[in-house]
CSV table of C-alpha atoms and ligand atoms in Angstrom, one decimal:
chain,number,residue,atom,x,y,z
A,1,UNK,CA,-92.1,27.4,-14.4
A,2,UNK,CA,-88.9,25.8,-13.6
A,3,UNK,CA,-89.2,22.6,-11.7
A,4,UNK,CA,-86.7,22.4,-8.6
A,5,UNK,CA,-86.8,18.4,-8.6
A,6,UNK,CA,-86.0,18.2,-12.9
A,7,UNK,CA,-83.0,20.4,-12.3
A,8,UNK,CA,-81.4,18.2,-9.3
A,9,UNK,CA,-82.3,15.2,-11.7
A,10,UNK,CA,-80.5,16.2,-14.8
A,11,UNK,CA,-77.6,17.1,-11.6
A,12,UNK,CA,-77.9,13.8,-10.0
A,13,UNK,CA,-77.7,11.8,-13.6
A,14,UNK,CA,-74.3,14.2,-14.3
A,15,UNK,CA,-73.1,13.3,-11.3
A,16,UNK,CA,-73.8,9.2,-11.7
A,17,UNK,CA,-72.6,9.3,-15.2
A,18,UNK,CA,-70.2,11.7,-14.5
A,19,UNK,CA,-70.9,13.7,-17.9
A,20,UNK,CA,-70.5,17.6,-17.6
A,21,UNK,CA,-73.9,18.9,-18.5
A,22,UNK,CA,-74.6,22.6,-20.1
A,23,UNK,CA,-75.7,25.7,-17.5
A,24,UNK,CA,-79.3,25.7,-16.8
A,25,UNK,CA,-79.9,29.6,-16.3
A,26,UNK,CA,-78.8,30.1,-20.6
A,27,UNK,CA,-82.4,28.2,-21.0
A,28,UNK,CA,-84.7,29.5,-17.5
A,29,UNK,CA,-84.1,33.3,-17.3
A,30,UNK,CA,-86.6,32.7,-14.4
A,31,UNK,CA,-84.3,30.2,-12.3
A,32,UNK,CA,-83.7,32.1,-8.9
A,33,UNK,CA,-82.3,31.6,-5.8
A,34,UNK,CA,-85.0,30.5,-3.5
A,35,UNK,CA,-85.6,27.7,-6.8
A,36,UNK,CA,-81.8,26.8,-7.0
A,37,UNK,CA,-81.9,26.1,-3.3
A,38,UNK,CA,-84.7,23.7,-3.4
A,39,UNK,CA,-82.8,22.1,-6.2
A,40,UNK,CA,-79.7,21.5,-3.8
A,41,UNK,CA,-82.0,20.1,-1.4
A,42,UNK,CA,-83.7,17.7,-3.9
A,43,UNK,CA,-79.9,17.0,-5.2
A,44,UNK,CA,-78.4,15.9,-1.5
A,45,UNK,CA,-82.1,14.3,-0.5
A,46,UNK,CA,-80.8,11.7,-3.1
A,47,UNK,CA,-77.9,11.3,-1.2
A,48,UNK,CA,-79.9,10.7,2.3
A,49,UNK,CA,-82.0,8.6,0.6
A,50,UNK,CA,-79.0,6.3,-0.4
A,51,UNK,CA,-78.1,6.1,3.2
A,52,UNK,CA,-75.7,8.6,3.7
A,53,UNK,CA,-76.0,11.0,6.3
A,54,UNK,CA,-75.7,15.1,6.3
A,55,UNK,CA,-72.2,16.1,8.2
A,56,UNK,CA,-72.1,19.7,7.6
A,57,UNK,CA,-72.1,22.4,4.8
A,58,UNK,CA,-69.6,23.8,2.7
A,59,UNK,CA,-69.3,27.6,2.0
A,60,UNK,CA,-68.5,28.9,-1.6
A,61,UNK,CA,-67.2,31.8,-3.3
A,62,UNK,CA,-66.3,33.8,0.4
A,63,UNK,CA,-63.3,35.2,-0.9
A,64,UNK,CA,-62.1,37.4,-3.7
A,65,UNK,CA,-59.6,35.2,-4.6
A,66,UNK,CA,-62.4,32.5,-5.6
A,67,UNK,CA,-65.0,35.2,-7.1
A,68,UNK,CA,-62.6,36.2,-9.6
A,69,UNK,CA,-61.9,32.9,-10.1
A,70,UNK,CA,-65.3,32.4,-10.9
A,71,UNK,CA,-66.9,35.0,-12.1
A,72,UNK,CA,-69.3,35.0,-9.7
A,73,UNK,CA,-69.6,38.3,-6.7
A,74,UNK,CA,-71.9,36.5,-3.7
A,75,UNK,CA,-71.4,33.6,-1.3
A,76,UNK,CA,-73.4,30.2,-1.3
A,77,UNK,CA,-73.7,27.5,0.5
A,78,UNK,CA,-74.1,23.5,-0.2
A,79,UNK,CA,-74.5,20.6,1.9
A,80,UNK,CA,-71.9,18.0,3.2
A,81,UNK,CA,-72.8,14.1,3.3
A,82,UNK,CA,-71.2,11.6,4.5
A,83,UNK,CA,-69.9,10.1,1.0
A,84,UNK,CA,-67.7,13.2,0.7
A,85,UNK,CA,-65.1,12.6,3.3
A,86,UNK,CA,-62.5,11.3,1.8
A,87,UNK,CA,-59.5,9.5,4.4
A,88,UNK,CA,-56.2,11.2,4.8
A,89,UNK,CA,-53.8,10.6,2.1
A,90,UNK,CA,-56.2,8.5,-0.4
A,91,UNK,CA,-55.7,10.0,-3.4
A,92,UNK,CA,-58.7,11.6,-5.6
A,93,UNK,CA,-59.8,8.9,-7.9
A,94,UNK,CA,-59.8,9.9,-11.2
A,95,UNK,CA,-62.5,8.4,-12.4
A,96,UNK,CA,-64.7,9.1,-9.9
A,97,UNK,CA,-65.6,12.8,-10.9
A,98,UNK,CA,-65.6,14.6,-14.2
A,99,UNK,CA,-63.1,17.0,-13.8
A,100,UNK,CA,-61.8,18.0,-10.2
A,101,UNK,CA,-60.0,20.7,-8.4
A,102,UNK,CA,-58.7,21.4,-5.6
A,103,UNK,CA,-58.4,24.2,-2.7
A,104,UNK,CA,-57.5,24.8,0.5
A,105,UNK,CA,-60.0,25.8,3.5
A,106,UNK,CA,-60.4,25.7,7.1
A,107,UNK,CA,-63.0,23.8,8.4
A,108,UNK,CA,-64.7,24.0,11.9
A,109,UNK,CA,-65.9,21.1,14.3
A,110,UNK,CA,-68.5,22.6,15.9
A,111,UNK,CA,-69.3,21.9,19.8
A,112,UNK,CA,-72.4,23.4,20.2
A,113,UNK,CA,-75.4,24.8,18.2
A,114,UNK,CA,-74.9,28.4,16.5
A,115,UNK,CA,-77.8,30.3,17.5
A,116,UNK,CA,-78.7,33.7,15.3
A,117,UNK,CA,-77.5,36.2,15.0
A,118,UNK,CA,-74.0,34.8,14.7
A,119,UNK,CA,-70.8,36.6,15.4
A,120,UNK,CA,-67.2,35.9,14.4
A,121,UNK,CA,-66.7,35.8,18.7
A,122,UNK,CA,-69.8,33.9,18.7
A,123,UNK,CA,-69.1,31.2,16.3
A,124,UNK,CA,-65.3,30.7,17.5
A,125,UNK,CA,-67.2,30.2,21.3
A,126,UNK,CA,-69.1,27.6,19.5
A,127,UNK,CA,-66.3,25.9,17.6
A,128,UNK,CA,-64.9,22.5,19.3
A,129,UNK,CA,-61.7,22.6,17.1
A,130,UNK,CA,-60.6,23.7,13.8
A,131,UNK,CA,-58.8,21.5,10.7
A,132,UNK,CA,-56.6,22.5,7.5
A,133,UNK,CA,-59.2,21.5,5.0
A,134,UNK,CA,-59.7,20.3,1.2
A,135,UNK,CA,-62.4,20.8,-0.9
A,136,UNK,CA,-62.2,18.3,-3.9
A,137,UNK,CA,-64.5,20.7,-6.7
A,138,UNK,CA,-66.4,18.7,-9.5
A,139,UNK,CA,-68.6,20.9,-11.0
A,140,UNK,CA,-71.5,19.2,-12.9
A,141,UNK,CA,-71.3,22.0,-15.6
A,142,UNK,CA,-69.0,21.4,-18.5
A,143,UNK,CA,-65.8,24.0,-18.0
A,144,UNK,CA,-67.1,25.3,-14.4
A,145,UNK,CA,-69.1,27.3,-16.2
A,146,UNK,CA,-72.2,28.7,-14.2
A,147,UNK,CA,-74.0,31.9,-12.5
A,148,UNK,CA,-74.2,32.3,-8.7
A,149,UNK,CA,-78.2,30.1,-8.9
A,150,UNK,CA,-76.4,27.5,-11.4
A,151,UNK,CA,-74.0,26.7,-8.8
A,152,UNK,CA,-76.1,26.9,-5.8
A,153,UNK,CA,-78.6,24.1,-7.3
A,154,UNK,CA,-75.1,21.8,-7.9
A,155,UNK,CA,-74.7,22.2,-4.7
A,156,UNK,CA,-71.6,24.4,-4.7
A,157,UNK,CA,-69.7,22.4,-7.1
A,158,UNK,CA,-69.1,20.0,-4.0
A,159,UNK,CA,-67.6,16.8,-4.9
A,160,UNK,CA,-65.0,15.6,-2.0
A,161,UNK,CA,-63.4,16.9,1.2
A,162,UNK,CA,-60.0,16.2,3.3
A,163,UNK,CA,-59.8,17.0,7.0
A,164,UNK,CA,-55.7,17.5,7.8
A,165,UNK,CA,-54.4,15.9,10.4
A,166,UNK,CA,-53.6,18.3,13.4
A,167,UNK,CA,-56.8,19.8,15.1
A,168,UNK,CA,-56.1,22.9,17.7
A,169,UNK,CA,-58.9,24.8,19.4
A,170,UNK,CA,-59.4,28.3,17.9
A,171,UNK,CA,-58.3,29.7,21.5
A,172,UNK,CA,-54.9,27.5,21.0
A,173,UNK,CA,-54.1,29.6,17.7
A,174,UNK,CA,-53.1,33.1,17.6
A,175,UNK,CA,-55.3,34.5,15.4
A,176,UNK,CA,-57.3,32.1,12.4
A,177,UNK,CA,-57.2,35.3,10.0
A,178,UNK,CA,-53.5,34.5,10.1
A,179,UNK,CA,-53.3,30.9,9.3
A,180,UNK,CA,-50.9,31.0,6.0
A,181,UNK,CA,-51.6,28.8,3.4
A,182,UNK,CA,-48.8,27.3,0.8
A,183,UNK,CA,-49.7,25.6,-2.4
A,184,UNK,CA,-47.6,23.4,-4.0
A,185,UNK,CA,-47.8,21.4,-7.7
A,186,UNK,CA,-44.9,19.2,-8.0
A,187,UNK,CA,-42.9,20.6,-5.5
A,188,UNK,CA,-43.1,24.0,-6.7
A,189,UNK,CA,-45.0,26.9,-4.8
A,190,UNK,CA,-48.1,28.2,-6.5
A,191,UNK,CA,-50.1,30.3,-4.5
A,192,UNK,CA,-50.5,31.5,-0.9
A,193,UNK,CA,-53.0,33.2,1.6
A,194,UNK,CA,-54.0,33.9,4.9
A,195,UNK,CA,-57.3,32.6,6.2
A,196,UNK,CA,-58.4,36.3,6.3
A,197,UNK,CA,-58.7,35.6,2.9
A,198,UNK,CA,-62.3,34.8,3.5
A,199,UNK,CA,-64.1,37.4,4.5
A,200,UNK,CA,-61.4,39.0,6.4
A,201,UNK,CA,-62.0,35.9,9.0
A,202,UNK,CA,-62.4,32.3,8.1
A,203,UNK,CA,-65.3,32.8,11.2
A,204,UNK,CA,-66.9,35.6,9.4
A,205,UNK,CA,-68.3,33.2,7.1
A,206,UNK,CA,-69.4,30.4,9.2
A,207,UNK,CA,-71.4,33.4,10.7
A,208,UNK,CA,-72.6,34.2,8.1
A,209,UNK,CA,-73.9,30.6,7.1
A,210,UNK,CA,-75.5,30.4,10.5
A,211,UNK,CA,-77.3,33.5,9.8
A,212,UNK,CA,-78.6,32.2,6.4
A,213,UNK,CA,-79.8,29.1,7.3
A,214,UNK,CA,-81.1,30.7,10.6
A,215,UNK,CA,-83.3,32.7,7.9
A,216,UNK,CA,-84.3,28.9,6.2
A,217,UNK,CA,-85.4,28.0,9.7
A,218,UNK,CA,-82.5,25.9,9.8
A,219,UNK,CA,-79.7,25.8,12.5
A,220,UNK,CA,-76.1,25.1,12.9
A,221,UNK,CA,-75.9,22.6,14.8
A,222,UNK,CA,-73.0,20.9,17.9
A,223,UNK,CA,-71.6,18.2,15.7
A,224,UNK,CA,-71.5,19.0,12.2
A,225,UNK,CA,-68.2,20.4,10.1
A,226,UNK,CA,-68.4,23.4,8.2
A,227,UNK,CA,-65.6,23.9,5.5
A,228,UNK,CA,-65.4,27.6,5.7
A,229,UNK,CA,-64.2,28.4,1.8
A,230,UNK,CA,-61.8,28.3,-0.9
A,231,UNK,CA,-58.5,30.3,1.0
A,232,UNK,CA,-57.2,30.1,-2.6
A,233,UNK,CA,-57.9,29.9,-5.7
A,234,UNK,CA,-58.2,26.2,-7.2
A,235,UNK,CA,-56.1,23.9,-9.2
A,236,UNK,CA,-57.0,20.8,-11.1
A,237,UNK,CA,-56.4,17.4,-10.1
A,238,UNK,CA,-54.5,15.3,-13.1
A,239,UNK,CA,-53.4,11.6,-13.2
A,240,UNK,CA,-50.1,11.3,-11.4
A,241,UNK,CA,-49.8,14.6,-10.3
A,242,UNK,CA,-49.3,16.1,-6.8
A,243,UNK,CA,-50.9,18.8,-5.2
A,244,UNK,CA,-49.7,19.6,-1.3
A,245,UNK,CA,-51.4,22.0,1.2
A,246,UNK,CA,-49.6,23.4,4.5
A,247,UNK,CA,-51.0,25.0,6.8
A,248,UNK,CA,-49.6,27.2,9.6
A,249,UNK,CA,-50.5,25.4,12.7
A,250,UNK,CA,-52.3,22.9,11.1
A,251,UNK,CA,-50.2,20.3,9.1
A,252,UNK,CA,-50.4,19.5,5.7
A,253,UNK,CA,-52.5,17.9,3.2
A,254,UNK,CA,-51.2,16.0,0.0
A,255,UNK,CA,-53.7,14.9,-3.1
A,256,UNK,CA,-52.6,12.8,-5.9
A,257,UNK,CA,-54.6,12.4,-8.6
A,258,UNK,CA,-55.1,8.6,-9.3
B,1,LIG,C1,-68.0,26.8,-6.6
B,1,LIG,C2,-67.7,26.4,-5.2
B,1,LIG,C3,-66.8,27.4,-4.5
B,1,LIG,C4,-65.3,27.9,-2.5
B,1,LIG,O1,-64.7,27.5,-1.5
B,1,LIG,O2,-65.3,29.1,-2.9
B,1,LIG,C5,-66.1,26.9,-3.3
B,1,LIG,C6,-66.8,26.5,-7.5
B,1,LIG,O3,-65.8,27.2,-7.5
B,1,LIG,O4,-66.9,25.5,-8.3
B,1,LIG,O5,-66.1,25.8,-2.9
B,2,LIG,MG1,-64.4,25.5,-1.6
């Protein structure tokens, strides 16, 4: 039997050291989801017990952009602590993760708690305001390489995250499914997408993480921030470069690598 706790130990050490580390389901054909969930836990308990607190939850893989990225054909979900936010316009330090990329999402503020079963209208009547968003990626597996309960127990790859600086209400938008988003590298455009990206509405999947965790016994709750998913697909942070993320209606984000 696969222990939940060795697995977010060998994470945690990756993480400290930061030293990619090989996938764990090539040696435990028996690792499965309910396991690589109590590995996340055991992973961001570590955290807690450090002394930072839990702000939110991040969703993974919610669009197809990011699943063929990836390899991987299901959503996840990992935990947000405090130690993640990173300030507006800090650049990503270097040597503070192993090997990190970057993508752009739109994360919610929630107002109130997101009771099951949760809707698209259900979670926008719940949402205080909503944010251009970066996830900083660092997956603890050498190349990014891992199945759908790999990633899960790494806590969905999360390493860092960037809140943009405009906030709007979801009512004050026209329509979140609609929010473009342009990637640059050095100036030069790279990619774009629409929030429907994920899962046809960037609210879709904070429904759907509301229902999950609603299943857990968990619950969404007035307060926390949930980064919603990768919009597009990601791109790797290097020493001196630039990467810069505008939003319709919500500003822009830049990250240097540093
Ligand atoms: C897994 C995390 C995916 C997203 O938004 O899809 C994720 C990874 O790609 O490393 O954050
Ligand atoms: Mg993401």
């Amino acid at each position: 039997m696969i222990d939940p706790q060795d697995i977010a130990d060998e994470l945690i050490a990756a993480e400290r050291e930061h030293k990619a580390i090989g996938q764990f389901s090539d040696n435990y054909p028996d690792f499965d989801l309910e396991t690589a969930y109590r590995a996340q836990r055991a992973f961001v308990q570590s955290k807690l017990d450090a002394g930072e607190r839990l702000v939110g939850y991040k969703l993974g893989l919610t669009s197809r952009n990011k699943q063929q990225a990836m390899g991987v054909d299901a959503p996840l979900y990992g935990r947000v602590t405090s130690g993640m936010i990173c300030g507006y316009g800090e650049p990503v330090r270097l040597d503070r993760f192993i090997h990190p990329r970057v993508e752009s999402e739109i994360a919610f503020l929630l107002a109130r708690d997101i009771e099951p079963p949760a809707t698209v209208i259900s979670v926008l009547a719940a949402t205080d305001v909503v944010f251009g968003a970066v996830d900083v990626l660092d997956s603890r597996y050498e190349g990014f390489k891992f199945t759908l309960t790999d990633v899960v127990a790494d806590n969905a790859s999360a390493g860092g995250f960037y809140l943009g600086p405009v906030t709007r209400r979801p009512g004050e938008l026209e329509d979140l499914g609609l929010i473009g988003c342009v990637v640059r590298v050095g100036g030069e455009v790279v990619m774009t997408a629409a929030g429907a990206a994920v899962m046809g509405h960037p609210a879709a999947s904070v429904a759907w993480l509301a229902n999950q965790l609603a299943a857990e016994g968990e619950v969404l709750q007035a307060g926390q921030l949930v980064f919603s998913g990768g919009v597009t697909a990601p791109v790797p942070v290097v020493a001196g470069g630039s990467v810069t993320f505008q939003f319709g209606g919500l500003g822009s984000i830049e990250v240097a690598g540093a």
